[in-house]
Amino acid sequence: MIPNITKGERMAGLLVYLAGPGRANEHTDPHLVAGSAPIMAWHSDDQLNRDAALAIARELDQAKDVLGTEVRGGHVWHCSLSLRAEEGDLTDEKWAEIAHEFMDEMGFTEASGKAPVSWVAVRHGHSTAGNDHIHIAASMVREDGTKWSGHLDFKRAQDAARGLEKKHGLEQLSPVYAMRGLRPGEREAAQRRGAQEPERRSLARKVRACAAAAQDEAEFVRRVRRTGALVRPRYAAGRDDVVVGYSVAERPPKGVRPVWFGGGHLAKDLTLPRLRGAWPDSPEQAGAAIAEWGAAARGRRPVSVGRESREPDPQMWEQYSDEVARLREALRSVSLEDHGTWAQVARETAGAFAAWSTATEPVPGPLAAAADELSKTAQLRRYPVRPLRTVGPSARGASQVLMAAAMGGTGTAAQAIMLRQLLNVAKAVHDMHKASSDLRRARQISDVVRNQLSHVAVALPTIPASTQTADSEAAEAVRASAAGQTSGRSTASVLPPQYEQARAHADSRGGTTRPDIER
């Protein structure tokens, strides 16, 4: 269950919108499912039209208006609670129960030991993405004129949602990983432009690919510019020689202003400080980066030319394929609880798929889907304070050669071998989620491999027998799956033996379809 909080000043505007047709006429049968007892006594059976919405808004605003309490930033607290479309629908009665318990947890009701606030929960059908959901509208002024505290309300809402998922048997979202979702307005804007996807998603993939392929910050700036995206620095206050952040935008048509996104708005792991953690730091490299940032800000040519302009030779393909294979082996010793290391591995692997997609997919395809899916594991709710552990080998080199895949042509045996190794790392991430009982994430990775990357596998040449390893490989499995064959061999697990029992327990949980990449 996903909570999404916004705040404002116009209660009437919010209620009229919830009772109206919606931006895409998706609101059907708007009605109250829960709320403060006085409001429900008068309006629970009302058809929620504009007049009823205005009447409810006046009651929600009554304490503020009568007692004259002002709340900085607005007194209207709005939170949507939504399920994934695959979870189906709940009844009004179940949503009412969830809404009451959620408001208790958030401190809006008498359960807090303080005066309650006025609130309602509105249900008006599925979202444009097909999600069952409710909207909660509440005043932040209590009935006695005191203010409800919104301190850490985003975190409290997440914690309350996790508890309600467990109590009501809903799909439990991970308390460890947190991907930034798209807002409805972004999807609608992309549809109006006729775009394949919202700009924020395509930009995140480009930045991820360039960051993984770059060996330093200056090369990162040059690589982003080579993708056709616009990039500009954010300088420290009063300085033009200290870059503390960046923004990117897709290049707009002539006469149209670009829409800029900061790195942190693309993804939690794409802020400049996070990216810098993977690059060496020295006065010479810092100076080169400042020069490239300045050229990008002024729209001038890059100051220098680096590795990004060179086509990798066959030896590099072999070298970096072997390194990804060693990475897969190194993951055997990584603990399930080492979330920072798993996030780092997922970030690098997502970067490799993103680089391949940027080079070879004119529109988002299977490689883009794999990059987007693995990037979810790269984004942690809380990052470790200590530096991330390094497992030795890395998938960053794969990003470098895959970013140049179009130069060397597509459909080569080298790419088939690289895909096989990247699939093995993806399976390691899948197995980690599976052993951690995060079956939703494991299933999502499995679906992308079997339903998306299988198409890439069958389009690539058959890997020569001399390059096969002793155990069966994930690439061979997805190739057989796409051809409708059944493989009698299974891919060896990359998890340490002490976690096999945990994964077997996850497989045996009732009511869950086993996500099996190698099937």
Coordinates of C-alpha atoms in Angstrom, one line a residue:
M1 CA 0.0 0.0 0.0
I2 CA 1.5 3.3 -1.1
P3 CA 0.8 6.5 0.8
N4 CA 1.3 9.8 -1.1
I5 CA 1.0 13.1 0.9
T6 CA 0.4 16.6 -0.3
K7 CA -0.5 19.8 1.7
G8 CA -2.3 22.9 0.7
E9 CA -4.7 25.7 1.7
R10 CA -7.9 25.1 -0.3
M11 CA -10.1 22.3 1.3
A12 CA -13.0 23.2 -1.0
G13 CA -10.8 22.8 -4.1
L14 CA -9.6 19.4 -3.0
L15 CA -13.1 18.0 -2.2
V16 CA -14.6 19.4 -5.4
Y17 CA -11.8 17.7 -7.4
L18 CA -12.3 14.4 -5.6
A19 CA -16.0 14.5 -6.3
G20 CA -15.5 15.6 -9.9
P21 CA -14.8 13.6 -13.0
G22 CA -11.0 13.7 -12.7
R23 CA -8.4 14.7 -15.2
A24 CA -9.1 11.8 -17.5
N25 CA -12.7 11.2 -16.4
E26 CA -11.5 8.3 -14.3
H27 CA -13.5 9.2 -11.2
T28 CA -16.6 7.0 -11.1
D29 CA -19.1 6.8 -8.2
P30 CA -17.3 9.2 -5.7
H31 CA -18.5 8.5 -2.2
L32 CA -17.3 8.6 1.4
V33 CA -16.1 5.4 3.0
A34 CA -15.0 6.8 6.3
G35 CA -14.5 10.0 8.3
S36 CA -15.2 11.8 11.5
A37 CA -18.4 10.7 13.2
P38 CA -20.3 14.1 12.8
I39 CA -19.6 14.3 9.1
M40 CA -20.4 10.6 8.4
A41 CA -23.7 11.0 10.3
W42 CA -24.9 13.7 7.8
H43 CA -23.1 12.8 4.6
S44 CA -22.4 9.0 4.5
D45 CA -25.4 8.4 2.2
D46 CA -25.0 11.5 0.0
Q47 CA -24.2 11.4 -3.7
L48 CA -20.8 13.1 -3.6
N49 CA -21.5 15.9 -6.1
R50 CA -20.2 19.4 -6.1
D51 CA -22.8 20.7 -3.5
A52 CA -22.1 17.9 -1.1
A53 CA -18.3 18.3 -1.5
L54 CA -18.6 22.0 -0.7
A55 CA -20.7 21.3 2.4
I56 CA -18.2 18.7 3.6
A57 CA -15.3 21.1 3.0
R58 CA -17.0 23.7 5.2
E59 CA -17.3 21.2 8.1
L60 CA -13.7 20.2 7.7
D61 CA -12.7 23.8 7.9
Q62 CA -15.0 24.7 10.8
A63 CA -12.4 24.5 13.6
K64 CA -9.9 26.6 11.7
D65 CA -12.5 29.2 10.7
V66 CA -14.2 29.5 14.0
L67 CA -11.1 29.4 16.2
G68 CA -8.9 31.4 13.8
T69 CA -5.9 29.0 13.9
E70 CA -3.5 29.5 11.1
V71 CA -1.1 26.8 9.8
R72 CA 2.0 27.9 8.0
G73 CA 2.0 26.3 4.5
G74 CA -1.7 25.5 4.6
H75 CA -4.0 23.5 6.9
V76 CA -5.2 20.9 4.3
W77 CA -3.6 17.5 4.7
H78 CA -4.2 15.1 1.7
C79 CA -3.0 11.5 1.5
S80 CA -3.9 8.9 -1.0
L81 CA -3.6 5.2 -0.1
S82 CA -3.3 3.0 -3.2
L83 CA -2.8 -0.7 -4.0
R84 CA -1.1 -2.1 -7.1
A85 CA -3.5 -3.0 -9.8
E86 CA -2.4 -6.6 -9.5
E87 CA -3.7 -6.8 -6.0
G88 CA -7.4 -6.3 -7.0
D89 CA -10.0 -4.3 -5.2
L90 CA -11.0 -4.0 -1.5
T91 CA -14.6 -3.5 -0.3
D92 CA -15.8 -0.2 1.1
E93 CA -15.9 -1.8 4.5
K94 CA -12.3 -2.9 4.4
W95 CA -11.1 0.5 3.1
A96 CA -13.1 2.1 6.0
E97 CA -11.3 -0.1 8.5
I98 CA -7.9 0.7 7.0
A99 CA -8.7 4.5 6.9
H100 CA -9.7 4.6 10.6
E101 CA -6.6 2.6 11.7
F102 CA -4.3 4.7 9.5
M103 CA -5.7 7.9 11.0
D104 CA -5.2 6.5 14.5
E105 CA -1.6 5.7 13.7
M106 CA -1.1 9.2 12.3
G107 CA -2.4 10.9 15.4
F108 CA -5.5 12.5 13.9
T109 CA -8.1 10.8 16.2
E110 CA -8.9 10.5 19.9
A111 CA -6.5 7.6 20.0
S112 CA -3.7 10.2 20.2
G113 CA -4.9 11.4 23.6
K114 CA -5.6 14.8 22.1
A115 CA -8.6 16.5 20.5
P116 CA -9.4 14.9 17.1
V117 CA -9.4 16.6 13.8
S118 CA -12.1 16.5 11.1
W119 CA -11.4 14.2 8.2
V120 CA -13.0 12.1 5.5
A121 CA -11.9 9.3 3.2
V122 CA -13.2 9.4 -0.4
R123 CA -13.3 6.5 -2.9
H124 CA -14.0 7.2 -6.5
G125 CA -12.9 4.3 -8.5
H126 CA -9.6 3.2 -10.1
S127 CA -6.8 5.5 -11.1
T128 CA -5.7 5.8 -14.7
A129 CA -3.2 3.0 -13.9
G130 CA -5.9 0.7 -12.6
N131 CA -5.1 1.0 -8.9
D132 CA -7.8 0.7 -6.3
H133 CA -7.3 3.6 -3.8
I134 CA -8.8 6.1 -1.4
H135 CA -8.1 9.8 -0.7
I136 CA -8.0 11.1 2.8
A137 CA -8.7 14.8 3.3
A138 CA -8.1 16.2 6.8
S139 CA -7.7 19.5 8.6
M140 CA -4.5 20.1 10.5
V141 CA -6.4 22.1 13.1
R142 CA -7.8 20.0 16.0
E143 CA -11.3 20.7 17.3
D144 CA -9.9 22.6 20.3
G145 CA -7.9 24.9 18.0
T146 CA -4.5 23.3 18.6
K147 CA -2.5 22.1 15.6
W148 CA -1.8 18.6 14.5
S149 CA 1.9 18.1 14.2
G150 CA 3.1 17.1 10.7
H151 CA 6.6 16.4 11.9
L152 CA 8.0 13.4 9.9
D153 CA 4.5 12.6 8.6
F154 CA 6.0 11.1 5.4
K155 CA 8.0 8.5 7.4
R156 CA 5.1 7.9 9.8
A157 CA 2.8 7.3 6.9
Q158 CA 5.2 4.7 5.4
D159 CA 5.5 3.0 8.8
A160 CA 1.8 2.9 9.3
A161 CA 1.3 1.5 5.8
R162 CA 3.8 -1.3 6.4
G163 CA 1.9 -2.3 9.6
L164 CA -1.5 -2.2 7.9
E165 CA -0.2 -4.4 5.0
K166 CA 0.8 -7.0 7.5
K167 CA -2.4 -6.8 9.6
H168 CA -4.8 -7.0 6.6
G169 CA -2.9 -9.5 4.5
L170 CA -2.0 -7.0 1.7
E171 CA 1.1 -7.2 -0.4
Q172 CA 4.0 -6.0 1.8
L173 CA 6.3 -3.4 0.2
S174 CA 9.9 -3.4 1.1
P175 CA 11.0 -1.4 4.1
V176 CA 14.5 -1.2 2.6
Y177 CA 14.1 -0.1 -1.1
A178 CA 12.2 3.0 -2.3
M179 CA 11.9 4.0 -5.9
R180 CA 10.6 7.4 -6.8
G181 CA 7.3 6.9 -8.6
L182 CA 5.8 8.9 -11.5
R183 CA 3.1 11.4 -10.8
P184 CA -0.1 11.2 -12.8
G185 CA 0.6 14.7 -14.3
E186 CA 3.9 13.3 -15.8
R187 CA 2.2 10.5 -17.5
E188 CA -0.5 12.8 -18.9
A189 CA 2.0 15.2 -20.2
A190 CA 3.9 12.4 -21.9
Q191 CA 0.7 11.3 -23.6
R192 CA -0.1 14.8 -24.8
R193 CA 3.3 15.0 -26.4
G194 CA 3.0 11.6 -27.9
A195 CA 6.1 10.5 -26.1
Q196 CA 6.9 6.8 -25.3
E197 CA 7.4 7.6 -21.6
P198 CA 7.8 10.5 -19.2
E199 CA 11.0 12.5 -19.6
R200 CA 12.0 11.8 -16.0
R201 CA 12.3 8.1 -16.7
S202 CA 14.2 8.4 -20.0
L203 CA 16.6 10.9 -18.3
A204 CA 17.2 8.7 -15.3
R205 CA 18.2 5.9 -17.7
K206 CA 20.6 8.1 -19.6
V207 CA 22.2 9.5 -16.4
R208 CA 22.5 6.0 -14.9
A209 CA 24.2 4.7 -18.1
C210 CA 26.6 7.6 -18.3
A211 CA 27.5 7.5 -14.6
A212 CA 28.2 3.7 -14.8
A213 CA 30.3 4.0 -17.9
A214 CA 32.4 7.1 -16.8
Q215 CA 35.6 6.8 -15.0
D216 CA 35.5 10.3 -13.6
E217 CA 33.2 13.3 -13.3
A218 CA 34.4 15.1 -16.4
E219 CA 33.8 12.0 -18.5
F220 CA 30.3 11.8 -17.0
V221 CA 29.4 15.3 -18.1
R222 CA 30.7 14.6 -21.6
R223 CA 28.8 11.3 -21.9
V224 CA 25.5 12.9 -20.8
R225 CA 25.9 15.6 -23.5
R226 CA 26.7 12.9 -26.1
T227 CA 23.2 11.3 -25.4
G228 CA 21.6 14.5 -26.6
A229 CA 20.4 15.5 -23.2
L230 CA 21.0 18.9 -21.7
V231 CA 23.0 19.1 -18.4
R232 CA 23.9 22.0 -16.2
P233 CA 25.6 22.4 -12.9
R234 CA 24.3 23.7 -9.6
Y235 CA 27.1 25.8 -8.0
A236 CA 27.6 26.5 -4.3
A237 CA 26.2 29.8 -3.2
G238 CA 28.5 32.6 -4.3
R239 CA 31.0 30.2 -6.0
D240 CA 31.5 29.3 -9.6
D241 CA 34.3 26.7 -8.9
V242 CA 32.3 24.4 -6.6
V243 CA 29.6 22.2 -8.1
V244 CA 27.2 20.7 -5.6
G245 CA 24.5 19.3 -7.8
Y246 CA 23.2 19.1 -11.4
S247 CA 20.1 19.1 -13.5
V248 CA 19.3 17.4 -16.8
A249 CA 16.6 17.9 -19.5
E250 CA 15.7 16.3 -22.8
R251 CA 16.4 18.6 -25.7
P252 CA 13.1 20.3 -26.6
P253 CA 11.8 21.3 -30.0
K254 CA 12.7 24.7 -31.2
G255 CA 10.8 27.4 -29.3
V256 CA 9.9 25.1 -26.4
R257 CA 11.5 25.5 -23.0
P258 CA 13.2 22.5 -21.5
V259 CA 11.9 20.8 -18.4
W260 CA 14.8 20.3 -15.9
F261 CA 15.1 17.6 -13.3
G262 CA 17.6 17.5 -10.5
G263 CA 19.6 14.3 -10.0
G264 CA 17.7 13.5 -6.7
H265 CA 14.4 13.9 -8.5
L266 CA 15.4 11.3 -11.1
A267 CA 16.3 8.6 -8.5
K268 CA 17.6 8.5 -5.0
D269 CA 20.9 7.0 -6.1
L270 CA 21.5 9.6 -8.9
T271 CA 22.4 12.6 -6.7
L272 CA 25.8 14.1 -7.5
P273 CA 27.3 13.0 -4.0
R274 CA 26.1 9.4 -4.7
L275 CA 27.6 9.4 -8.1
R276 CA 30.9 10.8 -6.9
G277 CA 31.3 7.9 -4.5
A278 CA 32.2 5.7 -7.5
W279 CA 34.8 8.1 -9.0
P280 CA 38.3 8.9 -7.8
D281 CA 39.0 12.3 -6.4
S282 CA 42.0 14.5 -7.0
P283 CA 42.7 18.2 -7.6
E284 CA 43.4 17.4 -11.3
Q285 CA 40.2 15.5 -11.8
A286 CA 38.2 18.2 -9.9
G287 CA 39.6 20.9 -12.2
A288 CA 38.8 18.9 -15.3
A289 CA 35.2 18.4 -14.1
I290 CA 34.7 22.1 -13.3
A291 CA 35.9 22.9 -16.8
E292 CA 33.4 20.5 -18.4
W293 CA 30.5 21.7 -16.2
G294 CA 31.3 25.2 -17.2
A295 CA 31.3 24.3 -20.9
A296 CA 28.0 22.5 -20.5
A297 CA 26.4 25.4 -18.7
R298 CA 27.4 27.8 -21.5
G299 CA 26.4 25.4 -24.3
R300 CA 30.0 25.3 -25.6
R301 CA 31.9 22.3 -26.9
P302 CA 33.5 19.9 -24.4
V303 CA 36.9 21.0 -23.2
S304 CA 38.5 17.7 -24.0
V305 CA 37.8 14.3 -25.5
G306 CA 38.2 11.1 -23.6
R307 CA 37.3 7.4 -23.7
E308 CA 33.7 8.1 -24.6
S309 CA 34.7 8.8 -28.2
R310 CA 36.7 5.5 -28.7
E311 CA 35.2 2.2 -29.9
P312 CA 36.1 -0.7 -27.6
D313 CA 38.2 -3.4 -29.1
P314 CA 37.3 -7.2 -28.9
Q315 CA 39.7 -7.7 -26.0
M316 CA 37.8 -5.1 -23.9
W317 CA 34.5 -7.1 -24.5
E318 CA 36.2 -10.2 -23.3
Q319 CA 37.9 -8.5 -20.3
Y320 CA 34.7 -6.9 -19.0
S321 CA 32.6 -10.0 -19.6
D322 CA 35.0 -11.9 -17.5
E323 CA 34.9 -9.2 -14.8
V324 CA 31.1 -9.5 -14.7
A325 CA 31.4 -13.3 -14.3
R326 CA 33.8 -12.7 -11.4
L327 CA 31.3 -10.3 -9.9
R328 CA 28.7 -13.0 -9.9
E329 CA 31.0 -15.3 -8.1
A330 CA 32.0 -12.7 -5.5
L331 CA 28.3 -12.2 -4.6
R332 CA 28.3 -15.6 -3.0
S333 CA 30.0 -14.1 0.1
V334 CA 27.7 -11.1 0.4
S335 CA 25.2 -11.2 3.3
L336 CA 21.5 -10.6 2.7
E337 CA 21.6 -7.8 5.2
D338 CA 24.4 -6.0 3.4
H339 CA 21.8 -3.7 1.6
G340 CA 24.4 -1.2 0.6
T341 CA 26.5 -3.7 -1.4
W342 CA 23.5 -5.2 -3.1
A343 CA 22.3 -1.7 -4.0
Q344 CA 25.7 -0.9 -5.5
V345 CA 25.7 -4.1 -7.6
A346 CA 22.1 -3.4 -8.8
R347 CA 23.1 0.1 -9.7
E348 CA 26.0 -1.1 -11.8
T349 CA 24.0 -3.8 -13.5
A350 CA 21.1 -1.4 -14.2
G351 CA 23.7 1.0 -15.6
A352 CA 25.0 -1.7 -18.0
F353 CA 21.5 -2.4 -19.3
A354 CA 20.7 1.3 -19.5
A355 CA 23.9 1.9 -21.5
W356 CA 23.0 -0.9 -23.9
S357 CA 19.5 0.5 -24.2
T358 CA 20.8 4.0 -24.8
A359 CA 23.0 2.8 -27.6
T360 CA 20.7 0.4 -29.4
E361 CA 17.0 1.0 -28.6
P362 CA 15.4 3.9 -30.5
V363 CA 12.3 3.5 -28.2
P364 CA 12.3 1.9 -24.7
G365 CA 12.5 -1.8 -25.1
P366 CA 13.5 -4.9 -23.1
L367 CA 16.9 -3.5 -22.2
A368 CA 15.3 -0.3 -20.8
A369 CA 12.8 -2.5 -18.9
A370 CA 15.7 -4.4 -17.3
A371 CA 17.5 -1.3 -16.4
D372 CA 14.4 0.3 -14.8
E373 CA 13.6 -2.9 -12.8
L374 CA 17.1 -3.4 -11.4
S375 CA 17.4 0.3 -10.6
K376 CA 14.6 -0.2 -7.9
T377 CA 17.1 -2.3 -5.9
A378 CA 19.7 0.4 -6.2
Q379 CA 17.5 2.9 -4.4
L380 CA 17.5 2.5 -0.6
R381 CA 15.3 4.3 1.9
R382 CA 18.3 4.9 4.0
Y383 CA 21.9 4.7 2.8
P384 CA 24.6 3.4 5.2
V385 CA 26.8 6.1 6.8
R386 CA 30.0 4.1 6.3
P387 CA 31.5 3.7 2.9
L388 CA 30.0 0.9 0.9
R389 CA 31.8 -2.4 0.8
T390 CA 33.4 -3.3 -2.5
V391 CA 33.1 -6.8 -3.7
G392 CA 36.1 -6.5 -6.0
P393 CA 34.9 -7.0 -9.6
S394 CA 32.4 -4.6 -11.1
A395 CA 29.9 -4.3 -13.9
R396 CA 31.0 -0.7 -14.7
G397 CA 33.3 -1.8 -17.5
A398 CA 30.3 -3.5 -19.1
S399 CA 28.6 -0.2 -19.3
Q400 CA 31.5 1.3 -21.2
V401 CA 31.5 -1.2 -24.0
L402 CA 27.7 -1.5 -24.2
M403 CA 27.4 2.3 -24.5
A404 CA 29.4 1.8 -27.8
A405 CA 27.4 -1.3 -28.9
A406 CA 25.9 0.6 -31.8
M407 CA 29.4 1.4 -33.2
G408 CA 30.4 -2.2 -33.4
G409 CA 27.0 -3.4 -34.7
T410 CA 24.3 -5.4 -32.9
G411 CA 23.8 -9.1 -32.6
T412 CA 27.4 -10.1 -32.0
A413 CA 28.7 -13.1 -30.1
A414 CA 30.4 -10.7 -27.7
Q415 CA 27.1 -9.2 -26.8
A416 CA 25.5 -12.6 -26.3
I417 CA 28.3 -13.5 -23.8
M418 CA 27.9 -10.2 -22.1
L419 CA 24.1 -10.7 -21.8
R420 CA 24.7 -14.2 -20.3
Q421 CA 27.0 -12.7 -17.6
L422 CA 24.6 -9.8 -16.8
L423 CA 21.7 -12.2 -16.5
N424 CA 23.7 -14.2 -14.0
V425 CA 24.2 -11.1 -11.9
A426 CA 20.5 -10.2 -12.3
K427 CA 19.7 -13.7 -11.0
A428 CA 21.9 -13.1 -8.0
V429 CA 19.9 -10.0 -7.2
H430 CA 16.7 -12.0 -7.7
D431 CA 17.9 -14.7 -5.4
M432 CA 18.8 -12.1 -2.7
H433 CA 15.2 -10.7 -2.8
K434 CA 13.8 -14.2 -2.8
A435 CA 15.8 -15.4 0.2
S436 CA 14.9 -12.2 2.0
S437 CA 11.1 -13.0 1.5
D438 CA 10.8 -9.9 -0.7
L439 CA 8.8 -12.0 -3.2
R440 CA 7.3 -9.1 -5.0
R441 CA 10.6 -7.7 -6.1
A442 CA 11.9 -11.2 -7.0
R443 CA 8.8 -11.8 -9.1
Q444 CA 9.2 -8.5 -10.9
I445 CA 12.9 -9.2 -11.8
S446 CA 11.9 -12.7 -12.9
D447 CA 9.1 -11.3 -15.2
V448 CA 11.5 -8.9 -16.9
V449 CA 14.1 -11.6 -17.6
R450 CA 11.6 -14.2 -18.9
N451 CA 9.2 -11.9 -20.7
Q452 CA 11.5 -9.1 -21.9
L453 CA 15.2 -10.2 -22.0
S454 CA 14.2 -13.5 -23.6
H455 CA 13.5 -11.6 -26.8
V456 CA 17.0 -10.1 -26.7
A457 CA 18.5 -13.5 -26.0
V458 CA 16.9 -15.2 -29.0
A459 CA 18.0 -12.4 -31.3
L460 CA 21.7 -12.8 -30.4
P461 CA 24.0 -15.5 -31.9
T462 CA 24.4 -18.8 -30.2
I463 CA 27.3 -18.7 -27.7
P464 CA 30.1 -21.0 -28.9
A465 CA 30.4 -24.2 -26.8
S466 CA 34.0 -23.3 -25.9
T467 CA 32.8 -20.3 -24.0
Q468 CA 30.2 -22.1 -21.9
T469 CA 30.9 -22.6 -18.2
A470 CA 30.3 -25.9 -16.4
D471 CA 27.0 -24.9 -14.9
S472 CA 24.0 -24.0 -17.1
E473 CA 23.7 -20.2 -17.7
A474 CA 20.7 -17.9 -17.3
A475 CA 21.0 -16.7 -21.0
E476 CA 20.6 -20.3 -22.2
A477 CA 17.6 -20.7 -20.0
V478 CA 15.8 -17.7 -21.2
R479 CA 16.6 -18.6 -24.8
A480 CA 15.0 -22.0 -24.2
S481 CA 12.0 -20.4 -22.4
A482 CA 11.4 -18.0 -25.3
A483 CA 11.5 -20.9 -27.8
G484 CA 8.9 -22.8 -25.8
Q485 CA 11.4 -25.5 -24.6
T486 CA 11.8 -27.0 -21.1
S487 CA 15.3 -27.1 -19.8
G488 CA 16.3 -30.0 -17.5
R489 CA 19.1 -28.1 -15.9
S490 CA 18.9 -25.4 -13.3
T491 CA 21.2 -22.4 -12.8
A492 CA 23.5 -22.7 -9.8
S493 CA 22.6 -20.4 -7.0
V494 CA 24.9 -17.5 -6.2
L495 CA 23.8 -17.4 -2.6
P496 CA 26.0 -18.7 0.2
P497 CA 24.8 -22.1 1.6
Q498 CA 23.5 -20.7 4.9
Y499 CA 20.8 -18.8 2.9
E500 CA 19.5 -21.7 0.9
Q501 CA 17.2 -22.7 3.7
A502 CA 15.8 -19.2 3.9
R503 CA 15.1 -19.2 0.1
A504 CA 13.5 -22.7 0.4
H505 CA 11.2 -21.3 3.1
A506 CA 10.3 -18.4 0.8
D507 CA 9.4 -20.8 -2.0
S508 CA 7.1 -22.8 0.3
R509 CA 5.0 -19.8 1.5
G510 CA 1.4 -20.4 0.6
G511 CA -0.5 -18.4 -2.0
T512 CA 2.7 -17.2 -3.8
T513 CA 3.6 -18.0 -7.3
R514 CA 7.2 -19.0 -7.4
P515 CA 9.3 -16.5 -9.3
D516 CA 11.8 -18.7 -11.1
I517 CA 14.2 -17.0 -13.5
E518 CA 15.7 -20.2 -14.8
R519 CA 12.5 -22.0 -15.5

